[in-house]
CSV table of C-alpha atoms in Angstrom, one decimal:
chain,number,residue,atom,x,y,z
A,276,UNK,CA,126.1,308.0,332.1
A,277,UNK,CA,123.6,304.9,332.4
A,278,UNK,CA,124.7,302.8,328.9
A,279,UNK,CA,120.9,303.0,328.4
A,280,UNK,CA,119.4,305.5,329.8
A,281,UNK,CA,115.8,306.3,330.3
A,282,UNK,CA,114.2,308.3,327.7
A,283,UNK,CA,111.1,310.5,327.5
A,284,UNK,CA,109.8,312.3,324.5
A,285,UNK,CA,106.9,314.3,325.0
A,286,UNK,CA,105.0,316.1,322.0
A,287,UNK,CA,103.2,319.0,323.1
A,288,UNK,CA,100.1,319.5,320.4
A,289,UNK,CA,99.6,323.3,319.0
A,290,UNK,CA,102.4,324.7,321.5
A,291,UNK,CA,103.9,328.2,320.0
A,292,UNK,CA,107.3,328.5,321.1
A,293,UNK,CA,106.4,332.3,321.5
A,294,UNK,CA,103.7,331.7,323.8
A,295,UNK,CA,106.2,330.0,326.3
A,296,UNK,CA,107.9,333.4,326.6
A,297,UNK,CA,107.1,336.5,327.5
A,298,UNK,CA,107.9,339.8,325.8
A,299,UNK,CA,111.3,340.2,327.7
A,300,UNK,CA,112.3,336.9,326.0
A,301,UNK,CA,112.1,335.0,329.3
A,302,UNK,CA,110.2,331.7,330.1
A,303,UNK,CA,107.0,332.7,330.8
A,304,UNK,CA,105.9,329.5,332.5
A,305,UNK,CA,107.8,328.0,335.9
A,306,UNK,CA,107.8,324.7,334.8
A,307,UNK,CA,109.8,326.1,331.3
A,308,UNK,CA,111.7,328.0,333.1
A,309,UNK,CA,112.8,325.6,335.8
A,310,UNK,CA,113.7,322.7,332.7
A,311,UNK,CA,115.2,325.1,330.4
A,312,UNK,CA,118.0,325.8,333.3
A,313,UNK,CA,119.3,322.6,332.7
A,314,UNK,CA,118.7,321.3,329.1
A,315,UNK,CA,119.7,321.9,325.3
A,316,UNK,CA,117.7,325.0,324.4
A,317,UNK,CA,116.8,325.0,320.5
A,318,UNK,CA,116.0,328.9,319.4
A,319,UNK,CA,115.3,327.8,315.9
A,320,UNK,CA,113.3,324.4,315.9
A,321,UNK,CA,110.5,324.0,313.0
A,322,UNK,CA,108.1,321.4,312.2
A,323,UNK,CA,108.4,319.8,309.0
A,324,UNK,CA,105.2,320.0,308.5
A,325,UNK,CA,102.3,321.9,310.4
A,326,UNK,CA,100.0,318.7,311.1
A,327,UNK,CA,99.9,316.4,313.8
A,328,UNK,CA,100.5,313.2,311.5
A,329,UNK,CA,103.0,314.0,309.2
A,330,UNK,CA,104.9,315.8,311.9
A,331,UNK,CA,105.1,312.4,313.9
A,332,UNK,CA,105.8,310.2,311.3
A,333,UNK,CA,109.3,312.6,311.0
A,334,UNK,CA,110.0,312.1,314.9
A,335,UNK,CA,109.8,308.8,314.5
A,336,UNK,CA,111.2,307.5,311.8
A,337,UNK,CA,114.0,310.4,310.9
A,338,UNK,CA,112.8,311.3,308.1
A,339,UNK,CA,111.1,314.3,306.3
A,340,UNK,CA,107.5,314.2,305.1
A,341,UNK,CA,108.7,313.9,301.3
A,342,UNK,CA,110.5,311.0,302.1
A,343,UNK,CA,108.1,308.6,304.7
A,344,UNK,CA,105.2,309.5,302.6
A,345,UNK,CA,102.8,310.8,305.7
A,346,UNK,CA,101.2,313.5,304.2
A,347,UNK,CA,97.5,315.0,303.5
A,348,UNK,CA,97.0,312.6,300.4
A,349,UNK,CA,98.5,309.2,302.6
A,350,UNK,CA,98.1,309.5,306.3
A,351,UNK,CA,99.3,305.6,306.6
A,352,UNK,CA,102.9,305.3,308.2
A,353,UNK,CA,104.2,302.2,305.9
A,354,UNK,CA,105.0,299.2,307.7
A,355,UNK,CA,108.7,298.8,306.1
A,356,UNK,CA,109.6,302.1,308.0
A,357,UNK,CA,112.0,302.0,310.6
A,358,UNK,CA,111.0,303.6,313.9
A,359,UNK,CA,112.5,304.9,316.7
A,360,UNK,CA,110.7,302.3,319.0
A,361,UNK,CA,111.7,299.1,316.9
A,362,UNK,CA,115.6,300.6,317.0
A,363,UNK,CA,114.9,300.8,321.1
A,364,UNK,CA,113.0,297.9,321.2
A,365,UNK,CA,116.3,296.7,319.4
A,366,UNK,CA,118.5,297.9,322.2
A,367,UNK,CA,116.9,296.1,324.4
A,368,UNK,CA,114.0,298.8,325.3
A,369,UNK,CA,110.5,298.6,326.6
A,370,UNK,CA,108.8,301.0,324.9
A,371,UNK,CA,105.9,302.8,325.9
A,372,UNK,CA,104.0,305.6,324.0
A,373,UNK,CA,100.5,307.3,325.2
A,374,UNK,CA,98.3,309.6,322.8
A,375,UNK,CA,95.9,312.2,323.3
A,376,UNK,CA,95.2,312.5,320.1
A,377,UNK,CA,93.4,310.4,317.5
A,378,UNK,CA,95.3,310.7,314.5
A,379,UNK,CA,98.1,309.5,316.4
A,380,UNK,CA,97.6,306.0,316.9
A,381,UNK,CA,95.7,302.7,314.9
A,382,UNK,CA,94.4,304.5,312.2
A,383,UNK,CA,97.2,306.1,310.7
A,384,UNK,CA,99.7,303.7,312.1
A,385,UNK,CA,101.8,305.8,313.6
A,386,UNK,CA,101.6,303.7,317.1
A,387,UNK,CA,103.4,300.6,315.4
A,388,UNK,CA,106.7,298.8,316.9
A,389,UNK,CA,105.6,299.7,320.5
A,390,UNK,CA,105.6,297.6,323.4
A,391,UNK,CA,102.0,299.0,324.8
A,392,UNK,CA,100.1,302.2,323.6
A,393,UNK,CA,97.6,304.2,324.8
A,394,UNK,CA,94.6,306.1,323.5
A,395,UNK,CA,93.4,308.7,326.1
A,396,UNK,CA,91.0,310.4,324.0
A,397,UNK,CA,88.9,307.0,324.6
A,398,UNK,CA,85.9,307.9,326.3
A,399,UNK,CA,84.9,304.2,328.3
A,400,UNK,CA,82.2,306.0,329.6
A,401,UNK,CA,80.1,305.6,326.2
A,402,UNK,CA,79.3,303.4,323.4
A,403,UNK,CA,82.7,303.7,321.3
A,404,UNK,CA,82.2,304.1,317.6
A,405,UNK,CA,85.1,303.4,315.1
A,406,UNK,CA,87.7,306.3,315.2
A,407,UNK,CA,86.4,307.1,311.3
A,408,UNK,CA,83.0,308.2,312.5
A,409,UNK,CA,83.6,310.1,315.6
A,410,UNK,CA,83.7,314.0,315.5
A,411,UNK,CA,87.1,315.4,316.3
A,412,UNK,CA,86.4,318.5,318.0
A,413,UNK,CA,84.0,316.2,320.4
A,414,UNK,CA,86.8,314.3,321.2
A,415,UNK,CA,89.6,316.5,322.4
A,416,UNK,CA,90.5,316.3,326.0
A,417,UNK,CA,92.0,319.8,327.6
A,418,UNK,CA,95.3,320.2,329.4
A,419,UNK,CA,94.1,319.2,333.1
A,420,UNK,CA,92.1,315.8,332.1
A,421,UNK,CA,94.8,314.4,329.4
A,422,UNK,CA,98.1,314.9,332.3
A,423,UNK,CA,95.5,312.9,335.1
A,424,UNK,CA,95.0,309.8,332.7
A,425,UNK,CA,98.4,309.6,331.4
A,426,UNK,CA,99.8,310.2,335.1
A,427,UNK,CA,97.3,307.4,336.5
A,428,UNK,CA,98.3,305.2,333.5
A,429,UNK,CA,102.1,305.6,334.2
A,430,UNK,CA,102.0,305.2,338.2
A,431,UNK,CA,100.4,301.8,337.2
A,432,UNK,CA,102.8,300.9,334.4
A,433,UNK,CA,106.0,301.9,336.1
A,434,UNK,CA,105.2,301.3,339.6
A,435,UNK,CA,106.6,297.7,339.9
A,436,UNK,CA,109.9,298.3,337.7
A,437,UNK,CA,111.5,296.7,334.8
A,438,UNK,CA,114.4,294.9,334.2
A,439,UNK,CA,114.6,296.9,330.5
A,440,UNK,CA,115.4,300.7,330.2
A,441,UNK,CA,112.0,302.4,329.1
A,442,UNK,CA,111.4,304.9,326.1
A,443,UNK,CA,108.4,306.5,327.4
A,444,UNK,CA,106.4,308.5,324.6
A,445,UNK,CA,103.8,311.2,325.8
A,446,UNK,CA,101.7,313.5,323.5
A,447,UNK,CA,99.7,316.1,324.9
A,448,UNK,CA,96.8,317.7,323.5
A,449,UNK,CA,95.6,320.0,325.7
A,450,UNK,CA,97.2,323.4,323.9
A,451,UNK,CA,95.1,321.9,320.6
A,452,UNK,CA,91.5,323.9,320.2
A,453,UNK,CA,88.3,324.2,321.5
A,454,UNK,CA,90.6,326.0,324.5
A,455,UNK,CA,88.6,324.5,327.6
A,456,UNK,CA,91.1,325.4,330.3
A,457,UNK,CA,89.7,324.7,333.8
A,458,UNK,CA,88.6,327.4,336.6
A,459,UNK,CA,91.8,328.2,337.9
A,460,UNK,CA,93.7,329.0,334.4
A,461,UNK,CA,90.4,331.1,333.5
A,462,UNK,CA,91.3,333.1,336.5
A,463,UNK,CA,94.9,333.8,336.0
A,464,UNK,CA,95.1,334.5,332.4
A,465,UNK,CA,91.2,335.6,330.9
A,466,UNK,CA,89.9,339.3,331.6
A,467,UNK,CA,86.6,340.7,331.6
A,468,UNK,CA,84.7,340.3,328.0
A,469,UNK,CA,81.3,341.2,327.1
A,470,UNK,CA,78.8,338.0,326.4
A,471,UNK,CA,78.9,339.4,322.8
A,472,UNK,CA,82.4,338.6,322.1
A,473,UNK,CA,82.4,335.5,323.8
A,474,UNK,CA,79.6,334.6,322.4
A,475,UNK,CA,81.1,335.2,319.0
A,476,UNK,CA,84.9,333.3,319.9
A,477,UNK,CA,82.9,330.0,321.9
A,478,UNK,CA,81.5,329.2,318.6
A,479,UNK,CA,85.0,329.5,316.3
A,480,UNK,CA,86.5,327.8,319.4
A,481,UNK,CA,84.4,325.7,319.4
A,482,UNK,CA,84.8,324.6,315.6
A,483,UNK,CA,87.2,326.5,313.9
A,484,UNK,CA,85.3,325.8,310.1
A,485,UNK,CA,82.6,328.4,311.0
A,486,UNK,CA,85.6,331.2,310.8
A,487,UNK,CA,86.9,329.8,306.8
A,488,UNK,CA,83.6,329.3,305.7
A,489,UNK,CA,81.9,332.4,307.1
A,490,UNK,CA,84.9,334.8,306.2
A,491,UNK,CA,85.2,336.2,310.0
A,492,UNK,CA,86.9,338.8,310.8
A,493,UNK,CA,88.6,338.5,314.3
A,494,UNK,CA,88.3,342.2,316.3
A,495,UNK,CA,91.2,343.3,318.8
A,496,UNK,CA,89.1,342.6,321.5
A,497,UNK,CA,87.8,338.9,319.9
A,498,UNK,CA,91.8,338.2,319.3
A,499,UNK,CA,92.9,339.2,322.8
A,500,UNK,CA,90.2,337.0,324.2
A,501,UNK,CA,91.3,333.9,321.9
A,502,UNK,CA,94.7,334.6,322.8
A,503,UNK,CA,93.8,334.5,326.7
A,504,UNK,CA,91.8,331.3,325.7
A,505,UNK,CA,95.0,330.0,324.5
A,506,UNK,CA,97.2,331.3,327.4
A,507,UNK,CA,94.8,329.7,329.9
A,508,UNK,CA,95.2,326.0,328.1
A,509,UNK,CA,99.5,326.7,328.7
A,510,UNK,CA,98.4,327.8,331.9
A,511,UNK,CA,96.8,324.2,332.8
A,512,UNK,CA,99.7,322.2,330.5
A,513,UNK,CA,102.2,323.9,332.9
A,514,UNK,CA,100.3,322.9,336.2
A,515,UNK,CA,100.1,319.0,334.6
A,516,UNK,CA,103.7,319.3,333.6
A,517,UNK,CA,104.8,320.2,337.0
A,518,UNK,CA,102.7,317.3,338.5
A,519,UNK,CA,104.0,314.7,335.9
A,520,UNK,CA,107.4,315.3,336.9
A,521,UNK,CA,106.7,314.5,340.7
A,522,UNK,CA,106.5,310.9,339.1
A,523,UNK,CA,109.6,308.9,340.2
A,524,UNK,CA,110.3,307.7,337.0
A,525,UNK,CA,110.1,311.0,335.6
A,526,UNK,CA,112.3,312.1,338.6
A,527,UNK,CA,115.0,309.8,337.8
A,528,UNK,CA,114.6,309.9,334.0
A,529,UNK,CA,115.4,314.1,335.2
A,530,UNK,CA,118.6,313.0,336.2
A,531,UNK,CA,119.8,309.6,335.0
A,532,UNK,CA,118.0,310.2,331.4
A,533,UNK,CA,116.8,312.2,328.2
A,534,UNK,CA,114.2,314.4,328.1
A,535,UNK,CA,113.2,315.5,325.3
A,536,UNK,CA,110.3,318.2,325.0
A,537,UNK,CA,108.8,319.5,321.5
A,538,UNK,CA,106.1,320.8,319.5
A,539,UNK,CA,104.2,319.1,316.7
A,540,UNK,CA,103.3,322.5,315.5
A,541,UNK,CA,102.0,325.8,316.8
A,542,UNK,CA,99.0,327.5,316.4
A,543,UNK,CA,97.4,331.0,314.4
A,544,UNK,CA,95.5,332.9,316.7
A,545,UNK,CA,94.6,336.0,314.5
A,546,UNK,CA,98.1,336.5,312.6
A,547,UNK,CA,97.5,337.0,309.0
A,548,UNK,CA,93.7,336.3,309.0
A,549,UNK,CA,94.2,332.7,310.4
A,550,UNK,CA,93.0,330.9,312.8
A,551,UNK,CA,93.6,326.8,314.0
A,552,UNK,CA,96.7,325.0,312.2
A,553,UNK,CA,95.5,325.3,308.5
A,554,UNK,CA,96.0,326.5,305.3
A,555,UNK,CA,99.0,328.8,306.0
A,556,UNK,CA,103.0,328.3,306.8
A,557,UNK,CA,103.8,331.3,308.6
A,558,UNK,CA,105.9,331.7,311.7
A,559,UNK,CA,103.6,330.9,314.6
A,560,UNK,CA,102.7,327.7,313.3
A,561,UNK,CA,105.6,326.3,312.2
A,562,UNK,CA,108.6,327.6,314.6
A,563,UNK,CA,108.2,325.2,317.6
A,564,UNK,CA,109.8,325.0,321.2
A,565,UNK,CA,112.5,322.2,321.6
A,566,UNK,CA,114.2,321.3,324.7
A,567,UNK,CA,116.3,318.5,325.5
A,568,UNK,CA,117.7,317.4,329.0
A,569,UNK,CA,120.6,314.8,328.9
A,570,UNK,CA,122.0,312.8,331.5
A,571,UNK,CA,122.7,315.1,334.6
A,572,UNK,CA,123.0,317.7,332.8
A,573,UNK,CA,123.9,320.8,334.8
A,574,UNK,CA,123.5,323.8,333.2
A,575,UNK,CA,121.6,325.7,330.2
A,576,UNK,CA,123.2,325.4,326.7
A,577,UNK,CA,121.7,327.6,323.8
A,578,UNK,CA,121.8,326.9,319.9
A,579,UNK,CA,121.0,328.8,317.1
A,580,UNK,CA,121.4,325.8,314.5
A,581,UNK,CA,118.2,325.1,312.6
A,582,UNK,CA,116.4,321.8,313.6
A,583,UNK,CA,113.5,319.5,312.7
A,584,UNK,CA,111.7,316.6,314.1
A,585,UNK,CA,113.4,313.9,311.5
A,586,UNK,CA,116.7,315.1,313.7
A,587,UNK,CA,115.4,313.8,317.0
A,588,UNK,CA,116.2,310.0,316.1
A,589,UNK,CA,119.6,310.1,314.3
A,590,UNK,CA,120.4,312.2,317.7
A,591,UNK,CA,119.3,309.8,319.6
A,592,UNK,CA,121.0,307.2,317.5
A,593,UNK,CA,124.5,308.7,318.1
A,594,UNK,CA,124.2,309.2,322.1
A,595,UNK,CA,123.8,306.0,322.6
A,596,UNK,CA,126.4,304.8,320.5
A,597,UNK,CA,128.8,306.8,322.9
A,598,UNK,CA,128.7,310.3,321.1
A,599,UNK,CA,128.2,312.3,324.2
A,600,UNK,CA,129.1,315.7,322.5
A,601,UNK,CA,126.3,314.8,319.7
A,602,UNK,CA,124.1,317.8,320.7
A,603,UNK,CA,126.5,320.2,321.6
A,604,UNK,CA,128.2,319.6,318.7
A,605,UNK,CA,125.1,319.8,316.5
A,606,UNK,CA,125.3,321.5,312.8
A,607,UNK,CA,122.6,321.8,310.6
A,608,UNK,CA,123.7,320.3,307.1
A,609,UNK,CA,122.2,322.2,304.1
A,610,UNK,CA,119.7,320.1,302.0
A,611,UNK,CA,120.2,319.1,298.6
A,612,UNK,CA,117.3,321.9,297.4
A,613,UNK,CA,119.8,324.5,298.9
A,614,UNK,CA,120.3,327.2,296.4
A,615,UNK,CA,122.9,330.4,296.2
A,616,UNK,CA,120.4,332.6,297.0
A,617,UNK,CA,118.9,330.5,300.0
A,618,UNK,CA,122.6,328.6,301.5
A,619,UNK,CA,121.1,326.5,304.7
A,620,UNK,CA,117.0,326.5,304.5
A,621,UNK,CA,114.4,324.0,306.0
A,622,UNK,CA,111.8,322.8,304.7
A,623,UNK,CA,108.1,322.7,305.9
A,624,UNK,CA,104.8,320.8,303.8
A,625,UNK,CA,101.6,322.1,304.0
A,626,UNK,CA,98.8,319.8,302.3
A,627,UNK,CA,101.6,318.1,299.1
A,628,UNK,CA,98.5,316.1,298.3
A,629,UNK,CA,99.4,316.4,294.4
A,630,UNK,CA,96.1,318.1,293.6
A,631,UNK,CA,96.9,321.1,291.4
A,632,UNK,CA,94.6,323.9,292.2
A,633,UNK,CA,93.6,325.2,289.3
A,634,UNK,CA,90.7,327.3,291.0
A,635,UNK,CA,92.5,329.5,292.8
A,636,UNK,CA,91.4,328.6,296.4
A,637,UNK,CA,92.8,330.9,298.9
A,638,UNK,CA,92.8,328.8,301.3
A,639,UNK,CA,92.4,324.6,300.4
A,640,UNK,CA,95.8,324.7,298.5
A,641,UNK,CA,99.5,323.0,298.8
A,642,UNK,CA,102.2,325.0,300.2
A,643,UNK,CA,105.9,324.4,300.6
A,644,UNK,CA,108.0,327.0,302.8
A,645,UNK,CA,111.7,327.4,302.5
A,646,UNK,CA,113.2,329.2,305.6
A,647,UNK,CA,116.7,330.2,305.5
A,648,UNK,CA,118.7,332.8,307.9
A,649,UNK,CA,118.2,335.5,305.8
A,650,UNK,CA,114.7,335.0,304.1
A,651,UNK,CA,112.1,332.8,303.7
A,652,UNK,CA,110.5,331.7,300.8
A,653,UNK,CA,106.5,330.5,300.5
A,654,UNK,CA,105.9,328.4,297.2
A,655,UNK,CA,101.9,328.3,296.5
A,656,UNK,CA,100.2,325.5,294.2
A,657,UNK,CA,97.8,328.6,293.2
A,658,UNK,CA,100.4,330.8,292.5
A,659,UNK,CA,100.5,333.6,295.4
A,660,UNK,CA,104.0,333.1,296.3
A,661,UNK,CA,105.9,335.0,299.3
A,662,UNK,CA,108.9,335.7,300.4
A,663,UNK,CA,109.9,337.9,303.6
A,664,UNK,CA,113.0,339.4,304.4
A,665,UNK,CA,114.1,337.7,307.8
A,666,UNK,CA,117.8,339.3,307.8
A,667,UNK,CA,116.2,342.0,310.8
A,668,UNK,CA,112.7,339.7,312.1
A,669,UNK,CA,110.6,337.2,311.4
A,670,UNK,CA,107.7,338.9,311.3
A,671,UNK,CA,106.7,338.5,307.8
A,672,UNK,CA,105.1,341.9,307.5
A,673,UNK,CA,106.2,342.6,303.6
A,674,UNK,CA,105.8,340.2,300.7
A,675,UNK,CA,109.3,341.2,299.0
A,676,UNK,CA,108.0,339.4,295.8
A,677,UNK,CA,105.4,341.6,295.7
A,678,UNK,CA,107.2,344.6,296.2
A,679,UNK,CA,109.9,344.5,293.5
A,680,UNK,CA,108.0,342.4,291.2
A,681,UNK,CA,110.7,339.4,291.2
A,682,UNK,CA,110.6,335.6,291.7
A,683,UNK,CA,113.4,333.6,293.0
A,684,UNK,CA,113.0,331.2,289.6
A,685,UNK,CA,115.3,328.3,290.8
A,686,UNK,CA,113.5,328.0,294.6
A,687,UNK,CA,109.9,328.1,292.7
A,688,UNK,CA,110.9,325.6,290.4
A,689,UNK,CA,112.5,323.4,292.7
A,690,UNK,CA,109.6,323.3,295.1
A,691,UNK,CA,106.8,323.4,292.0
A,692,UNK,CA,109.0,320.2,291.0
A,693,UNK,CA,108.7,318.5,294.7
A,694,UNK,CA,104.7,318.8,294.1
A,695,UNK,CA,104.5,317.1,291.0
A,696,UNK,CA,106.0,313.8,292.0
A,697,UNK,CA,103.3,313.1,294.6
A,698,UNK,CA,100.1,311.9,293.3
A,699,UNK,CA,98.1,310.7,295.8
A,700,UNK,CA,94.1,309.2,295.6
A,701,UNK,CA,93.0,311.1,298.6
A,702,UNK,CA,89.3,309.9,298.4
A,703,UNK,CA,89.3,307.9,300.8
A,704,UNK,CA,91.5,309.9,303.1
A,705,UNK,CA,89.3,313.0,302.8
A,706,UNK,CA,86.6,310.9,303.5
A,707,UNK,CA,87.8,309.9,306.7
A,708,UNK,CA,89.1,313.9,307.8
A,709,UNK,CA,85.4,315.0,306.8
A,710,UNK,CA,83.7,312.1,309.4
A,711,UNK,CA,86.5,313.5,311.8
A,712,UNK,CA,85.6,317.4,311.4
A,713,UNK,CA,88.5,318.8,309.2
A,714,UNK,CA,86.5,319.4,306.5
């Protein structure tokens, strides 16, 4: 093995593990399939939290949302942090890191101690205003346009070598609504809907507030459609995967390198009355697809160990100090908010902007999930707490605490006691969500 390797971490945006197989459990995409032969498969990856910010901040600084601070009240990565590009850049490193998404990137900080970053979702084509004041949902770029500019980008940038080992880091947004998949995807994955229903899903495609604030209802037929939508953007993310990997940097990184491939979160398409990446932290947005190739790497290998994105860098850390076994070796180590009644959970945020909601919101509240083997646990800052039986599935069909009218006291109180020590002003940060079309 190269004593420093090429690496390549690519963060797919809004990709459901789920949706990357098909009912029989196989990989339902080639390019999936064909990578997952030879990699680290992770069956039980979750985000730490379900955002695209926060999220990052934990891949790249190896630590989780409570502890670098990223969250709904601060979006700012704080400069003292240690990164996973300044410890390459360390090692000697160029580092290169290319987002598709705007929250990723100047204004929240999350680009600092690379070498060169890119913004894709930079239109040169028209006047540019500052990030603040653009629309979000204008800006997002689908699967097929986001793989061409960062695959033009990269044949420029590694076409003449480099003396230094590259960390390449890619983040794809294509999976992330409005779903504009091209023509072909369309073809292979959408059926035949009458203009009333897609009528009705363009416009919460289009911008998902119109479902919250309205109080829609999706119908089978509007879900299966969404879905499709949905299946259509993979559909495109696997054709630009496939062409990205004819790159031969890529190619060698295949062989010589690590690959790492992940999710910043998934996505609701229906479950539970939800929709987007929002106000919820059930299964399909927070269990995420994680594979990792490492240097020529042979064959599949298949763990059932919990994982998170603050993992990914200490990983790294120890392969290249020589710890080839670090991944097949790999053991979740229970937190210190482990209880007897839940031994080895994660943890995932939702919101923890220290604003107690005293009003009862349904939906604009903070949520901290505890998942363990067994159960998981769903703390609410209004009070509705869950917990769901996950010794047979994870389908989270029955709210045990509302069925034998008992609370798990010491998880409550331990997550009620996480949300009172942040205390964020989050003026100015919702300011800047509104101008961008969150809220």
């Amino acid at each position: 093995m190269a004593h420093s390797p090429p690496i390549l971490l690519i963060s797919l945006d809004a990709t459901r593990y789920d949706y990357l197989l098909n009912q029989a459990g196989e990989w339902r995409w080639p390019f999936f399939k064909h990578f997952a032969e030879k990699a680290h498969i992770f069956q039980n990856a979750y985000t730490p939290s379900p955002w695209t910010p926060p999220a990052h901040a934990s891949m790249f600084t190896g630590l989780s949302p409570s502890e670098h601070g990223v969250v709904e009240g601060q979006l700012w990565l704080k400069n003292h942090h240690q990164t996973l590009a300044r410890f390459l850049n360390k090692k000697g490193y160029r580092t290169i890191g290319i987002s598709s998404n705007p929250l990723l990137g100047p204004i929240t900080n999350l680009n600092k101690d690379f070498d060169t970053f890119y913004e894709l979702w930079k239109n040169p084509k028209r006047v540019q205003e500052a990030a603040q004041f653009l629309r979000f949902d204008d800006i997002i770029l689908d699967s097929h346009d986001v793989l061409q500019k960062a695959i033009d980008i990269l044949s420029n940038e590694l076409s003449t070598g480099s003396a230094k080992p590259i960390f390449l880091f890619l983040q794809l947004i294509g999976p992330h609504n409005p779903y504009r998949p091209t023509a072909r995807a369309l073809a292979n994955q959408v059926g035949l809907y009458t203009d009333e229903v897609w009528d009705r899903v363009k416009r919460i495609n289009q911008d998902w507030r119109y479902f919250y604030a309205e109080g829609w209802v999706l119908s089978d037929t509007e879900t299966s459609l969404l879905r499709q939508l949905y299946l259509a953007e993979l559909d495109d993310l696997n054709a630009g995967l496939e062409r990205l990997f004819t790159l031969p940097w890529v190619e060698r990184a295949a062989q010589e390198g690590h690959i790492i491939i992940t999710a910043d979160h998934g996505e609701m398409l229906g479950e539970k009355g939800h929709i987007h990446h929002l106000f919820n932290l059930y299964e399909p947005l927070i269990h995420i697809p994680l594979l990792w190739k490492t240097p020529g790497q042979s064959k599949a290998v298949s763990h059932e160990e919990f994982i998170q994105h603050q993992h990914l860098f200490p990983l790294i850390r120890r392969l290249l100090a020589g710890e080839t076994e670090a991944l097949s070796e790999w053991q979740f180590s229970a937190p210190e908010f482990a209880t007897a009644s839940l031994l080895n959970p994660v943890e995932i945020l939702q919101g923890l902007d220290g604003i107690d909601d005293t009003a009862g919101d349904p939906f604009r509240h903070d949520q901290i999930a505890r998942v363990g083997n067994d159960r998981k646990v769903i703390w609410h800052s209004n009070g509705h707490h869950e917990c769901f039986d996950f010794s047979v599935n994870h389908q989270e069909v029955e709210n045990q605490f509302s069925l034998n009218g008992t609370n798990d006291a010491e998880l409550l109180d331990g997550c009620e006691r996480e949300f009172r020590q942040f205390n964020q002003n989050t003026v100015q940060v919702e300011k800047m969500m509104f101008n961008l079309g969150y809220f």
